[in-house]
Amino acid sequence: MPVLSRAQLNTVLSILAQRLDTLGIDYAIMGGAAVCLIANDPTRMTEDVDLVVHVDHRRITADLLTSLLIRSYPDDFAPITQYGHTIPGYKLKLLGGASRLVELEVFDYQSWPQRPQYDIPAATRTTVAVSGQQVKTFSAEWIFREKVLSQYQRQGSRKEETDIRDLFSMVPFLSPGKVELDFNHDQSLKDALRYLLQKRPDLEDEIEGVVKCTAVLGS
């Protein structure tokens, strides 16, 4: 699938955010799309959009949101079948009148309880203005932590290098004291950080005093 230009990504995100706000769905963008927004690096591109939604008293999970978006906004969204599972696709208009479906990968804590990081009320977030629309993303600290884990889990793959590049791009935006930067109580984070610093020792000076991990950083 071709990557999205920054203008195309902005279109997808601004319309998606508008529709979610109208439906009263709380959310946070993550993954490559969030990195693009926070780092504002024109060389970082993505081909899809990943997000987490908060399941409130209406019990609208990721799967139910797929149906709700398609039913409520058929001009904007259509179903995409992926490995036997249906996800929403945004109808991105192209030059010449053609269009393509941009995959929207939606997650929620209720459906993925093994991923406590998807508990939106407990996470730190930020907002970025995109084409006049406020778009909610997870914070740089949240993304940094996720990228530390994913580069360890995807050792040897091409995505590992992307993860490392992404986490480096988040470093200038990290604020000490955020809960996401305390690695002391999670062995998987300790292992992932130790592996990362063996590969990229130059990162240690940049995160010292910002990331808490006594076992690896001594602080």
Coordinates of C-alpha atoms in Angstrom, one line a residue:
M1 CA 0.0 0.0 0.0
P2 CA 1.5 3.4 -1.0
V3 CA 2.4 5.8 1.8
L4 CA 0.3 8.9 2.4
S5 CA 1.6 12.4 1.6
R6 CA 1.5 14.7 4.6
A7 CA -1.5 16.5 3.0
Q8 CA -3.3 13.2 2.6
L9 CA -2.6 12.2 6.1
N10 CA -3.8 15.5 7.4
T11 CA -7.1 15.0 5.5
V12 CA -7.6 11.6 6.9
L13 CA -6.9 12.7 10.5
S14 CA -8.9 15.9 10.4
I15 CA -12.0 14.2 9.0
L16 CA -11.7 11.2 11.3
A17 CA -11.3 13.5 14.3
Q18 CA -14.3 15.5 13.3
R19 CA -16.5 12.4 12.9
L20 CA -15.3 10.9 16.2
D21 CA -16.0 14.2 18.1
T22 CA -19.5 14.3 16.6
L23 CA -20.1 10.8 17.7
G24 CA -18.8 11.6 21.2
I25 CA -16.0 9.0 20.9
D26 CA -12.9 9.7 23.0
Y27 CA -9.7 8.5 21.2
A28 CA -6.0 8.8 20.8
I29 CA -3.9 8.4 17.6
M30 CA -0.8 6.2 17.9
G31 CA 1.8 4.6 15.7
G32 CA 3.4 6.2 12.7
A33 CA 0.6 8.8 12.3
A34 CA 1.2 10.1 15.8
V35 CA 4.9 10.2 15.2
C36 CA 4.3 12.3 12.0
L37 CA 2.2 14.7 14.0
I38 CA 4.4 15.2 17.0
A39 CA 7.8 15.1 15.4
N40 CA 6.6 17.0 12.3
D41 CA 9.3 15.3 10.3
P42 CA 8.5 15.5 6.5
T43 CA 10.6 12.4 5.9
R44 CA 8.5 10.2 8.2
M45 CA 5.5 8.8 6.4
T46 CA 2.8 6.2 7.0
E47 CA 0.3 4.3 4.9
D48 CA -2.4 3.8 7.6
V49 CA -3.7 5.2 10.8
D50 CA -3.8 3.4 14.2
L51 CA -5.9 4.6 17.1
V52 CA -7.3 3.6 20.4
V53 CA -10.9 4.4 21.5
H54 CA -12.3 4.7 25.0
V55 CA -15.3 2.4 25.6
D56 CA -17.7 4.4 27.7
H57 CA -21.2 3.6 29.1
R58 CA -22.5 3.1 25.6
R59 CA -20.1 0.1 25.2
I60 CA -18.9 1.1 21.7
T61 CA -15.9 -1.1 21.2
A62 CA -13.5 -1.0 18.2
D63 CA -15.6 -3.5 16.3
L64 CA -18.9 -1.6 17.0
L65 CA -17.2 1.7 16.0
T66 CA -16.4 0.2 12.6
S67 CA -20.0 -0.4 11.9
L68 CA -21.0 3.0 13.4
L69 CA -18.6 5.0 11.2
I70 CA -19.7 3.2 8.0
R71 CA -23.4 3.5 8.8
S72 CA -23.2 7.1 10.0
Y73 CA -20.8 8.4 7.3
P74 CA -21.0 6.2 4.2
D75 CA -19.4 9.0 2.1
D76 CA -16.3 8.9 4.2
F77 CA -15.9 5.3 5.3
A78 CA -16.2 1.8 3.9
P79 CA -15.4 -1.7 5.2
I80 CA -12.1 -3.4 4.6
T81 CA -11.8 -7.1 5.1
Q82 CA -8.4 -8.0 6.6
Y83 CA -7.6 -11.6 7.5
G84 CA -11.3 -12.3 8.0
H85 CA -11.8 -9.2 10.2
T86 CA -13.5 -6.0 9.1
I87 CA -11.9 -2.7 9.8
P88 CA -13.0 0.8 8.6
G89 CA -11.3 2.4 5.6
Y90 CA -11.3 6.1 4.9
K91 CA -12.3 7.1 1.4
L92 CA -9.4 9.3 0.4
K93 CA -10.2 11.2 -2.9
L94 CA -7.3 11.3 -5.4
L95 CA -6.6 13.5 -8.4
G96 CA -8.7 12.6 -11.4
G97 CA -11.7 11.5 -9.4
A98 CA -10.3 8.2 -8.2
S99 CA -10.2 7.2 -4.5
R100 CA -8.4 4.7 -2.3
L101 CA -9.3 3.3 1.1
V102 CA -6.9 4.1 3.9
E103 CA -6.9 1.5 6.6
L104 CA -7.9 2.6 10.1
E105 CA -6.7 0.1 12.7
V106 CA -8.9 0.6 15.8
F107 CA -8.2 -0.8 19.3
D108 CA -9.8 -0.6 22.7
Y109 CA -8.7 -1.6 26.2
Q110 CA -11.9 -3.7 26.8
S111 CA -11.2 -5.9 23.8
W112 CA -7.4 -6.0 24.4
P113 CA -7.2 -6.2 28.3
Q114 CA -3.7 -7.6 28.0
R115 CA -2.6 -4.1 26.8
P116 CA -3.1 -1.8 29.8
Q117 CA -1.4 1.0 27.8
Y118 CA -4.7 1.2 25.9
D119 CA -6.5 2.5 29.0
I120 CA -7.0 6.0 27.7
P121 CA -8.0 7.7 31.0
A122 CA -4.7 6.5 32.6
A123 CA -2.5 7.6 29.6
T124 CA -1.1 11.0 28.8
R125 CA -2.2 12.6 25.6
T126 CA -1.7 15.8 23.6
T127 CA -3.6 17.5 20.9
V128 CA -2.3 18.8 17.5
A129 CA -4.1 21.2 15.2
V130 CA -4.5 19.6 11.8
S131 CA -6.3 21.5 9.1
G132 CA -8.2 23.5 11.7
Q133 CA -9.2 20.4 13.7
Q134 CA -7.9 19.4 17.1
V135 CA -6.6 15.8 16.8
K136 CA -5.9 13.8 19.9
T137 CA -2.8 11.7 20.1
F138 CA -1.0 9.8 22.7
S139 CA 1.9 11.8 24.2
A140 CA 5.5 11.6 23.1
E141 CA 6.2 9.8 26.4
W142 CA 3.6 7.1 25.6
I143 CA 4.9 6.7 22.1
F144 CA 8.5 6.5 23.3
R145 CA 7.7 3.7 25.7
E146 CA 5.8 1.8 23.1
K147 CA 8.6 2.1 20.6
V148 CA 11.1 0.9 23.2
L149 CA 9.0 -2.2 23.6
S150 CA 8.3 -2.8 19.9
Q151 CA 11.9 -2.5 18.7
Y152 CA 12.8 -5.2 21.2
Q153 CA 9.9 -7.4 20.0
R154 CA 10.7 -6.9 16.3
Q155 CA 14.4 -7.6 16.5
G156 CA 16.1 -8.1 13.2
S157 CA 13.1 -6.8 11.1
R158 CA 12.9 -3.7 9.0
K159 CA 10.3 -2.3 11.4
E160 CA 12.8 -2.5 14.3
E161 CA 14.9 0.2 12.6
T162 CA 11.7 2.3 12.1
D163 CA 10.9 1.9 15.8
I164 CA 14.4 3.1 16.8
R165 CA 14.2 6.1 14.5
D166 CA 10.8 7.0 15.9
L167 CA 11.8 6.8 19.5
F168 CA 14.8 9.0 18.8
S169 CA 12.5 11.5 17.3
M170 CA 10.4 11.5 20.4
V171 CA 13.3 12.3 22.8
P172 CA 13.2 16.1 22.3
F173 CA 9.6 16.1 23.4
L174 CA 9.9 14.0 26.6
S175 CA 9.1 15.6 29.9
P176 CA 10.6 14.0 33.1
G177 CA 8.1 12.7 35.7
K178 CA 5.5 11.3 33.3
V179 CA 4.3 7.9 34.4
E180 CA 5.1 6.4 31.0
L181 CA 8.8 7.1 31.6
D182 CA 9.1 5.0 34.8
F183 CA 10.4 1.7 33.7
N184 CA 11.3 0.5 37.2
H185 CA 8.3 -1.8 37.7
D186 CA 8.1 -3.6 34.4
Q187 CA 10.7 -6.2 33.5
S188 CA 9.8 -6.2 29.8
L189 CA 10.6 -2.5 29.7
K190 CA 13.9 -3.1 31.5
D191 CA 14.9 -5.8 29.1
A192 CA 13.8 -3.8 26.0
L193 CA 15.8 -0.7 27.2
R194 CA 18.9 -2.8 28.0
Y195 CA 18.8 -4.3 24.5
L196 CA 18.2 -0.9 22.9
L197 CA 21.2 0.7 24.6
Q198 CA 23.5 -2.2 23.7
K199 CA 22.6 -1.4 20.1
R200 CA 22.4 2.4 20.4
P201 CA 24.6 3.5 23.4
D202 CA 24.4 7.1 22.2
L203 CA 20.8 7.2 23.5
E204 CA 21.8 6.9 27.1
D205 CA 23.1 10.4 27.6
E206 CA 19.9 11.8 26.0
I207 CA 17.5 10.0 28.3
E208 CA 19.4 10.1 31.5
G209 CA 17.4 12.0 34.1
V210 CA 14.3 11.6 31.9
V211 CA 13.7 7.9 31.9
K212 CA 13.6 6.1 35.3
C213 CA 15.2 2.7 35.1
T214 CA 17.5 1.9 38.0
A215 CA 18.4 -1.6 36.7
V216 CA 19.7 -0.2 33.4
L217 CA 20.5 3.5 33.9
G218 CA 21.3 3.5 37.6
S219 CA 18.7 6.2 38.2

